[in-house]
Amino acid sequence: MTMSDLRLVLFDCDGTLVDSAKLIHEVMVRTFTHFQYAAPTLEQTKSIIGLTLDIAIARLQGKAHADEEAVGMMAYYKSIFLQTRSELGFEEPLFDGIREVLTSLEAREQLLIGAVTGKSRRGLNMIVQTHQFGKLFTVSRTADDCPSKPHPAMVTECCDESGIPPSRTLVIGDAIYDMQMAKAAGATAIGVSWGYASVADLLSAGADAIARTPDDLLRLIG
């Protein structure tokens, strides 16, 4: 097998691999309440999952850009995240069928698997440790490494590191930001229907295909 035979599959994390909306929303509610703002609704929180945290907070406040206050709220969010995560009922479980799909993909010699996530590096490491992913992700980029989605840097940097061009790269995610990021990078965008954005929104954002079950990913990746 040569490099020209390899393909890169980059997974978003929240809403694609793990169901983290309940946890993210609870931490966001506690953060907004601490800063004496009205708490966002669950649907509002779902709409910003995938963005870098300071930008996500600013969006929930109706701001176009993250300002000093949003950065301060981000710091508070991070400071209470682990404690909230440890409480009963706020785990980040894998979606049903995801582990089996990842195991199948990992066994394919022609594929390299990576992660592109709005989580921090610490957050991604916790997911890897919690779900015993081992060395599943050959390459990865987080909110600590790159500009927020939909900027294409997460994808292009993973491509550069792996030596696989965007034309042979698939980005799998549940958010419009994932689809926009993939298309901006020149990669194939596959949306998943079990996450936090509607299928219609994913298609409008540029999805080349939609996986309606995890098993669909095995067919779409080929």
PDB file of C-alpha atoms in Angstrom:
ATOM      1  CA  MET A   1       0.000   0.000   0.000  1.00  0.00           C
ATOM      2  CA  THR A   2       1.287   3.455  -0.910  1.00  0.00           C
ATOM      3  CA  MET A   3       0.476   6.888   0.496  1.00  0.00           C
ATOM      4  CA  SER A   4      -1.806   7.489  -2.479  1.00  0.00           C
ATOM      5  CA  ASP A   5      -4.014   4.615  -1.258  1.00  0.00           C
ATOM      6  CA  LEU A   6      -4.589   6.120   2.188  1.00  0.00           C
ATOM      7  CA  ARG A   7      -7.577   8.190   3.216  1.00  0.00           C
ATOM      8  CA  LEU A   8      -8.049  10.319   6.317  1.00  0.00           C
ATOM      9  CA  VAL A   9     -11.286  10.227   8.338  1.00  0.00           C
ATOM     10  CA  LEU A  10     -11.668  13.087  10.806  1.00  0.00           C
ATOM     11  CA  PHE A  11     -14.356  12.873  13.478  1.00  0.00           C
ATOM     12  CA  ASP A  12     -15.959  15.667  15.401  1.00  0.00           C
ATOM     13  CA  CYS A  13     -16.488  14.654  19.037  1.00  0.00           C
ATOM     14  CA  ASP A  14     -19.490  16.294  20.775  1.00  0.00           C
ATOM     15  CA  GLY A  15     -22.728  15.207  19.122  1.00  0.00           C
ATOM     16  CA  THR A  16     -20.940  12.822  16.764  1.00  0.00           C
ATOM     17  CA  LEU A  17     -19.080  10.338  18.949  1.00  0.00           C
ATOM     18  CA  VAL A  18     -20.328  11.282  22.415  1.00  0.00           C
ATOM     19  CA  ASP A  19     -23.636  12.625  23.676  1.00  0.00           C
ATOM     20  CA  SER A  20     -22.363  15.551  25.712  1.00  0.00           C
ATOM     21  CA  ALA A  21     -25.227  18.047  25.336  1.00  0.00           C
ATOM     22  CA  LYS A  22     -26.596  17.471  28.842  1.00  0.00           C
ATOM     23  CA  LEU A  23     -23.199  18.089  30.439  1.00  0.00           C
ATOM     24  CA  ILE A  24     -22.299  21.100  28.289  1.00  0.00           C
ATOM     25  CA  HIS A  25     -25.706  22.646  28.921  1.00  0.00           C
ATOM     26  CA  GLU A  26     -25.478  22.184  32.686  1.00  0.00           C
ATOM     27  CA  VAL A  27     -22.034  23.797  32.841  1.00  0.00           C
ATOM     28  CA  MET A  28     -23.235  26.626  30.604  1.00  0.00           C
ATOM     29  CA  VAL A  29     -26.298  27.212  32.803  1.00  0.00           C
ATOM     30  CA  ARG A  30     -24.131  27.358  35.935  1.00  0.00           C
ATOM     31  CA  THR A  31     -21.724  29.740  34.211  1.00  0.00           C
ATOM     32  CA  PHE A  32     -24.413  32.142  33.002  1.00  0.00           C
ATOM     33  CA  THR A  33     -26.126  32.055  36.390  1.00  0.00           C
ATOM     34  CA  HIS A  34     -22.841  32.793  38.162  1.00  0.00           C
ATOM     35  CA  PHE A  35     -22.382  35.877  35.976  1.00  0.00           C
ATOM     36  CA  GLN A  36     -26.005  36.901  36.618  1.00  0.00           C
ATOM     37  CA  TYR A  37     -27.267  36.276  33.099  1.00  0.00           C
ATOM     38  CA  ALA A  38     -30.414  34.409  32.132  1.00  0.00           C
ATOM     39  CA  ALA A  39     -29.560  30.773  31.508  1.00  0.00           C
ATOM     40  CA  PRO A  40     -29.663  29.595  27.890  1.00  0.00           C
ATOM     41  CA  THR A  41     -32.187  26.986  26.851  1.00  0.00           C
ATOM     42  CA  LEU A  42     -31.032  23.504  25.884  1.00  0.00           C
ATOM     43  CA  GLU A  43     -31.767  24.239  22.238  1.00  0.00           C
ATOM     44  CA  GLN A  44     -29.667  27.399  22.404  1.00  0.00           C
ATOM     45  CA  THR A  45     -26.796  25.453  23.920  1.00  0.00           C
ATOM     46  CA  LYS A  46     -27.039  22.757  21.260  1.00  0.00           C
ATOM     47  CA  SER A  47     -26.815  25.415  18.557  1.00  0.00           C
ATOM     48  CA  ILE A  48     -23.313  26.493  19.640  1.00  0.00           C
ATOM     49  CA  ILE A  49     -21.799  23.081  20.395  1.00  0.00           C
ATOM     50  CA  GLY A  50     -18.743  22.723  18.191  1.00  0.00           C
ATOM     51  CA  LEU A  51     -17.578  26.306  18.432  1.00  0.00           C
ATOM     52  CA  THR A  52     -14.585  27.316  20.510  1.00  0.00           C
ATOM     53  CA  LEU A  53     -15.853  28.052  24.013  1.00  0.00           C
ATOM     54  CA  ASP A  54     -15.343  31.818  24.199  1.00  0.00           C
ATOM     55  CA  ILE A  55     -17.027  32.270  20.813  1.00  0.00           C
ATOM     56  CA  ALA A  56     -19.858  29.949  21.861  1.00  0.00           C
ATOM     57  CA  ILE A  57     -20.494  32.002  25.011  1.00  0.00           C
ATOM     58  CA  ALA A  58     -20.443  35.246  23.040  1.00  0.00           C
ATOM     59  CA  ARG A  59     -22.962  33.818  20.550  1.00  0.00           C
ATOM     60  CA  LEU A  60     -25.289  32.879  23.414  1.00  0.00           C
ATOM     61  CA  GLN A  61     -25.027  36.465  24.640  1.00  0.00           C
ATOM     62  CA  GLY A  62     -25.909  37.773  21.200  1.00  0.00           C
ATOM     63  CA  LYS A  63     -22.437  39.166  20.577  1.00  0.00           C
ATOM     64  CA  ALA A  64     -20.670  38.980  17.237  1.00  0.00           C
ATOM     65  CA  HIS A  65     -17.245  38.428  18.789  1.00  0.00           C
ATOM     66  CA  ALA A  66     -15.770  37.106  22.014  1.00  0.00           C
ATOM     67  CA  ASP A  67     -14.897  39.978  24.342  1.00  0.00           C
ATOM     68  CA  GLU A  68     -13.103  40.142  27.693  1.00  0.00           C
ATOM     69  CA  GLU A  69     -16.225  39.093  29.572  1.00  0.00           C
ATOM     70  CA  ALA A  70     -16.704  36.037  27.362  1.00  0.00           C
ATOM     71  CA  VAL A  71     -13.093  35.056  28.015  1.00  0.00           C
ATOM     72  CA  GLY A  72     -13.718  35.407  31.749  1.00  0.00           C
ATOM     73  CA  MET A  73     -16.856  33.283  31.511  1.00  0.00           C
ATOM     74  CA  MET A  74     -14.901  30.690  29.553  1.00  0.00           C
ATOM     75  CA  ALA A  75     -12.350  30.501  32.371  1.00  0.00           C
ATOM     76  CA  TYR A  76     -15.128  29.978  34.917  1.00  0.00           C
ATOM     77  CA  TYR A  77     -16.763  27.318  32.715  1.00  0.00           C
ATOM     78  CA  LYS A  78     -13.481  25.413  32.560  1.00  0.00           C
ATOM     79  CA  SER A  79     -12.980  25.721  36.313  1.00  0.00           C
ATOM     80  CA  ILE A  80     -16.276  23.968  37.114  1.00  0.00           C
ATOM     81  CA  PHE A  81     -16.359  21.489  34.241  1.00  0.00           C
ATOM     82  CA  LEU A  82     -14.609  18.558  35.913  1.00  0.00           C
ATOM     83  CA  GLN A  83     -16.663  18.804  39.093  1.00  0.00           C
ATOM     84  CA  THR A  84     -19.892  18.926  37.106  1.00  0.00           C
ATOM     85  CA  ARG A  85     -18.771  16.028  34.917  1.00  0.00           C
ATOM     86  CA  SER A  86     -18.142  13.912  38.018  1.00  0.00           C
ATOM     87  CA  GLU A  87     -21.724  14.327  39.241  1.00  0.00           C
ATOM     88  CA  LEU A  88     -24.215  11.542  38.625  1.00  0.00           C
ATOM     89  CA  GLY A  89     -26.060  11.955  35.347  1.00  0.00           C
ATOM     90  CA  PHE A  90     -23.546  14.184  33.566  1.00  0.00           C
ATOM     91  CA  GLU A  91     -21.388  11.604  31.842  1.00  0.00           C
ATOM     92  CA  GLU A  92     -20.438  11.803  28.146  1.00  0.00           C
ATOM     93  CA  PRO A  93     -21.577   8.409  26.794  1.00  0.00           C
ATOM     94  CA  LEU A  94     -20.812   7.143  23.326  1.00  0.00           C
ATOM     95  CA  PHE A  95     -23.795   7.098  21.006  1.00  0.00           C
ATOM     96  CA  ASP A  96     -25.137   3.585  20.437  1.00  0.00           C
ATOM     97  CA  GLY A  97     -23.175   1.788  17.734  1.00  0.00           C
ATOM     98  CA  ILE A  98     -20.242   4.213  17.649  1.00  0.00           C
ATOM     99  CA  ARG A  99     -17.733   1.927  19.351  1.00  0.00           C
ATOM    100  CA  GLU A 100     -18.425  -0.871  16.883  1.00  0.00           C
ATOM    101  CA  VAL A 101     -18.040   1.501  13.934  1.00  0.00           C
ATOM    102  CA  LEU A 102     -14.742   2.884  15.241  1.00  0.00           C
ATOM    103  CA  THR A 103     -13.408  -0.634  15.840  1.00  0.00           C
ATOM    104  CA  SER A 104     -14.292  -1.593  12.278  1.00  0.00           C
ATOM    105  CA  LEU A 105     -12.714   1.517  10.786  1.00  0.00           C
ATOM    106  CA  GLU A 106      -9.560   1.176  12.880  1.00  0.00           C
ATOM    107  CA  ALA A 107      -9.008  -2.275  11.371  1.00  0.00           C
ATOM    108  CA  ARG A 108      -8.961  -0.917   7.812  1.00  0.00           C
ATOM    109  CA  GLU A 109      -5.358  -0.470   6.761  1.00  0.00           C
ATOM    110  CA  GLN A 110      -6.220   2.110   4.124  1.00  0.00           C
ATOM    111  CA  LEU A 111      -7.709   4.524   6.688  1.00  0.00           C
ATOM    112  CA  LEU A 112      -6.170   6.901   9.184  1.00  0.00           C
ATOM    113  CA  ILE A 113      -8.534   8.189  11.858  1.00  0.00           C
ATOM    114  CA  GLY A 114      -8.326  11.595  13.488  1.00  0.00           C
ATOM    115  CA  ALA A 115     -10.309  14.044  15.612  1.00  0.00           C
ATOM    116  CA  VAL A 116     -11.245  17.682  14.989  1.00  0.00           C
ATOM    117  CA  THR A 117     -13.105  19.086  17.958  1.00  0.00           C
ATOM    118  CA  GLY A 118     -14.147  22.285  19.652  1.00  0.00           C
ATOM    119  CA  LYS A 119     -13.178  20.642  22.934  1.00  0.00           C
ATOM    120  CA  SER A 120      -9.957  21.601  24.657  1.00  0.00           C
ATOM    121  CA  ARG A 121      -7.011  19.231  24.463  1.00  0.00           C
ATOM    122  CA  ARG A 122      -7.781  18.233  28.046  1.00  0.00           C
ATOM    123  CA  GLY A 123     -11.387  17.534  27.087  1.00  0.00           C
ATOM    124  CA  LEU A 124     -10.397  15.336  24.160  1.00  0.00           C
ATOM    125  CA  ASN A 125      -7.889  13.473  26.315  1.00  0.00           C
ATOM    126  CA  MET A 126     -10.636  12.771  28.861  1.00  0.00           C
ATOM    127  CA  ILE A 127     -12.835  11.273  26.148  1.00  0.00           C
ATOM    128  CA  VAL A 128      -9.962   9.104  24.910  1.00  0.00           C
ATOM    129  CA  GLN A 129      -9.243   7.917  28.447  1.00  0.00           C
ATOM    130  CA  THR A 130     -12.871   7.422  29.501  1.00  0.00           C
ATOM    131  CA  HIS A 131     -13.776   5.380  26.441  1.00  0.00           C
ATOM    132  CA  GLN A 132     -10.407   3.628  26.137  1.00  0.00           C
ATOM    133  CA  PHE A 133      -9.726   4.786  22.605  1.00  0.00           C
ATOM    134  CA  GLY A 134      -6.011   4.164  23.013  1.00  0.00           C
ATOM    135  CA  LYS A 135      -4.161   5.320  19.903  1.00  0.00           C
ATOM    136  CA  LEU A 136      -7.279   5.501  17.730  1.00  0.00           C
ATOM    137  CA  PHE A 137      -6.646   9.093  16.685  1.00  0.00           C
ATOM    138  CA  THR A 138      -3.522   9.269  14.544  1.00  0.00           C
ATOM    139  CA  VAL A 139      -3.876  13.046  14.264  1.00  0.00           C
ATOM    140  CA  SER A 140      -6.058  15.522  16.141  1.00  0.00           C
ATOM    141  CA  ARG A 141      -6.724  19.223  16.516  1.00  0.00           C
ATOM    142  CA  THR A 142      -8.650  20.944  19.308  1.00  0.00           C
ATOM    143  CA  ALA A 143      -9.777  24.409  20.339  1.00  0.00           C
ATOM    144  CA  ASP A 144      -6.358  24.836  21.957  1.00  0.00           C
ATOM    145  CA  ASP A 145      -4.582  24.315  18.652  1.00  0.00           C
ATOM    146  CA  CYS A 146      -6.551  26.133  15.950  1.00  0.00           C
ATOM    147  CA  PRO A 147      -9.087  28.875  15.264  1.00  0.00           C
ATOM    148  CA  SER A 148     -12.714  27.943  15.919  1.00  0.00           C
ATOM    149  CA  LYS A 149     -14.720  26.033  13.372  1.00  0.00           C
ATOM    150  CA  PRO A 150     -15.732  26.715  10.624  1.00  0.00           C
ATOM    151  CA  HIS A 151     -12.173  27.917   9.943  1.00  0.00           C
ATOM    152  CA  PRO A 152     -10.510  25.107   7.947  1.00  0.00           C
ATOM    153  CA  ALA A 153      -7.269  24.982   9.962  1.00  0.00           C
ATOM    154  CA  MET A 154      -8.209  21.924  12.017  1.00  0.00           C
ATOM    155  CA  VAL A 155      -8.656  19.925   8.831  1.00  0.00           C
ATOM    156  CA  THR A 156      -5.761  21.325   6.838  1.00  0.00           C
ATOM    157  CA  GLU A 157      -3.301  20.898   9.706  1.00  0.00           C
ATOM    158  CA  CYS A 158      -4.362  17.266  10.170  1.00  0.00           C
ATOM    159  CA  CYS A 159      -3.912  16.767   6.439  1.00  0.00           C
ATOM    160  CA  ASP A 160      -0.463  18.329   6.506  1.00  0.00           C
ATOM    161  CA  GLU A 161       0.597  16.212   9.492  1.00  0.00           C
ATOM    162  CA  SER A 162      -0.669  12.963   8.003  1.00  0.00           C
ATOM    163  CA  GLY A 163       0.493  13.673   4.466  1.00  0.00           C
ATOM    164  CA  ILE A 164      -3.005  13.016   3.114  1.00  0.00           C
ATOM    165  CA  PRO A 165      -4.561  15.851   1.068  1.00  0.00           C
ATOM    166  CA  PRO A 166      -8.060  17.234   1.717  1.00  0.00           C
ATOM    167  CA  SER A 167      -9.240  15.599  -1.512  1.00  0.00           C
ATOM    168  CA  ARG A 168      -8.798  12.207   0.206  1.00  0.00           C
ATOM    169  CA  THR A 169     -10.158  13.376   3.564  1.00  0.00           C
ATOM    170  CA  LEU A 170     -13.633  12.923   5.036  1.00  0.00           C
ATOM    171  CA  VAL A 171     -14.928  15.073   7.894  1.00  0.00           C
ATOM    172  CA  ILE A 172     -17.736  13.545   9.943  1.00  0.00           C
ATOM    173  CA  GLY A 173     -19.759  15.787  12.223  1.00  0.00           C
ATOM    174  CA  ASP A 174     -23.165  16.773  13.525  1.00  0.00           C
ATOM    175  CA  ALA A 175     -22.909  20.563  13.314  1.00  0.00           C
ATOM    176  CA  ILE A 176     -23.177  23.043  10.483  1.00  0.00           C
ATOM    177  CA  TYR A 177     -19.722  24.284  11.534  1.00  0.00           C
ATOM    178  CA  ASP A 178     -18.273  20.848  10.749  1.00  0.00           C
ATOM    179  CA  MET A 179     -19.773  20.869   7.269  1.00  0.00           C
ATOM    180  CA  GLN A 180     -18.616  24.417   6.596  1.00  0.00           C
ATOM    181  CA  MET A 181     -15.123  23.626   7.870  1.00  0.00           C
ATOM    182  CA  ALA A 182     -14.852  20.550   5.659  1.00  0.00           C
ATOM    183  CA  LYS A 183     -15.927  22.382   2.512  1.00  0.00           C
ATOM    184  CA  ALA A 184     -13.640  25.332   3.250  1.00  0.00           C
ATOM    185  CA  ALA A 185     -10.734  22.884   3.501  1.00  0.00           C
ATOM    186  CA  GLY A 186     -11.639  21.041   0.309  1.00  0.00           C
ATOM    187  CA  ALA A 187     -12.625  17.835   2.118  1.00  0.00           C
ATOM    188  CA  THR A 188     -15.736  15.660   1.885  1.00  0.00           C
ATOM    189  CA  ALA A 189     -18.383  16.509   4.492  1.00  0.00           C
ATOM    190  CA  ILE A 190     -20.539  13.782   6.036  1.00  0.00           C
ATOM    191  CA  GLY A 191     -23.245  14.869   8.450  1.00  0.00           C
ATOM    192  CA  VAL A 192     -24.743  12.636  11.123  1.00  0.00           C
ATOM    193  CA  SER A 193     -28.433  12.841  11.996  1.00  0.00           C
ATOM    194  CA  TRP A 194     -28.164  11.762  15.663  1.00  0.00           C
ATOM    195  CA  GLY A 195     -26.408  14.921  16.828  1.00  0.00           C
ATOM    196  CA  TYR A 196     -27.549  18.462  17.544  1.00  0.00           C
ATOM    197  CA  ALA A 197     -28.306  19.980  14.123  1.00  0.00           C
ATOM    198  CA  SER A 198     -31.129  19.051  11.761  1.00  0.00           C
ATOM    199  CA  VAL A 199     -30.500  17.145   8.553  1.00  0.00           C
ATOM    200  CA  ALA A 200     -31.851  20.120   6.589  1.00  0.00           C
ATOM    201  CA  ASP A 201     -29.343  22.445   8.254  1.00  0.00           C
ATOM    202  CA  LEU A 202     -26.475  20.037   7.588  1.00  0.00           C
ATOM    203  CA  LEU A 203     -27.379  19.806   3.908  1.00  0.00           C
ATOM    204  CA  SER A 204     -27.705  23.579   3.652  1.00  0.00           C
ATOM    205  CA  ALA A 205     -24.249  23.911   5.213  1.00  0.00           C
ATOM    206  CA  GLY A 206     -22.725  21.740   2.489  1.00  0.00           C
ATOM    207  CA  ALA A 207     -22.979  18.116   3.642  1.00  0.00           C
ATOM    208  CA  ASP A 208     -22.132  15.751   0.776  1.00  0.00           C
ATOM    209  CA  ALA A 209     -23.974  12.897   2.487  1.00  0.00           C
ATOM    210  CA  ILE A 210     -25.927  12.149   5.654  1.00  0.00           C
ATOM    211  CA  ALA A 211     -25.425   9.145   7.935  1.00  0.00           C
ATOM    212  CA  ARG A 212     -28.703   8.357   9.668  1.00  0.00           C
ATOM    213  CA  THR A 213     -27.222   5.542  11.752  1.00  0.00           C
ATOM    214  CA  PRO A 214     -23.631   4.810  12.773  1.00  0.00           C
ATOM    215  CA  ASP A 215     -23.636   1.786  10.458  1.00  0.00           C
ATOM    216  CA  ASP A 216     -24.260   4.148   7.545  1.00  0.00           C
ATOM    217  CA  LEU A 217     -20.772   5.538   8.141  1.00  0.00           C
ATOM    218  CA  LEU A 218     -19.203   2.212   7.146  1.00  0.00           C
ATOM    219  CA  ARG A 219     -21.014   2.370   3.798  1.00  0.00           C
ATOM    220  CA  LEU A 220     -20.354   6.063   3.191  1.00  0.00           C
ATOM    221  CA  ILE A 221     -16.670   5.797   4.024  1.00  0.00           C
ATOM    222  CA  GLY A 222     -16.474   2.748   1.739  1.00  0.00           C
TER     223      GLY A 222
END
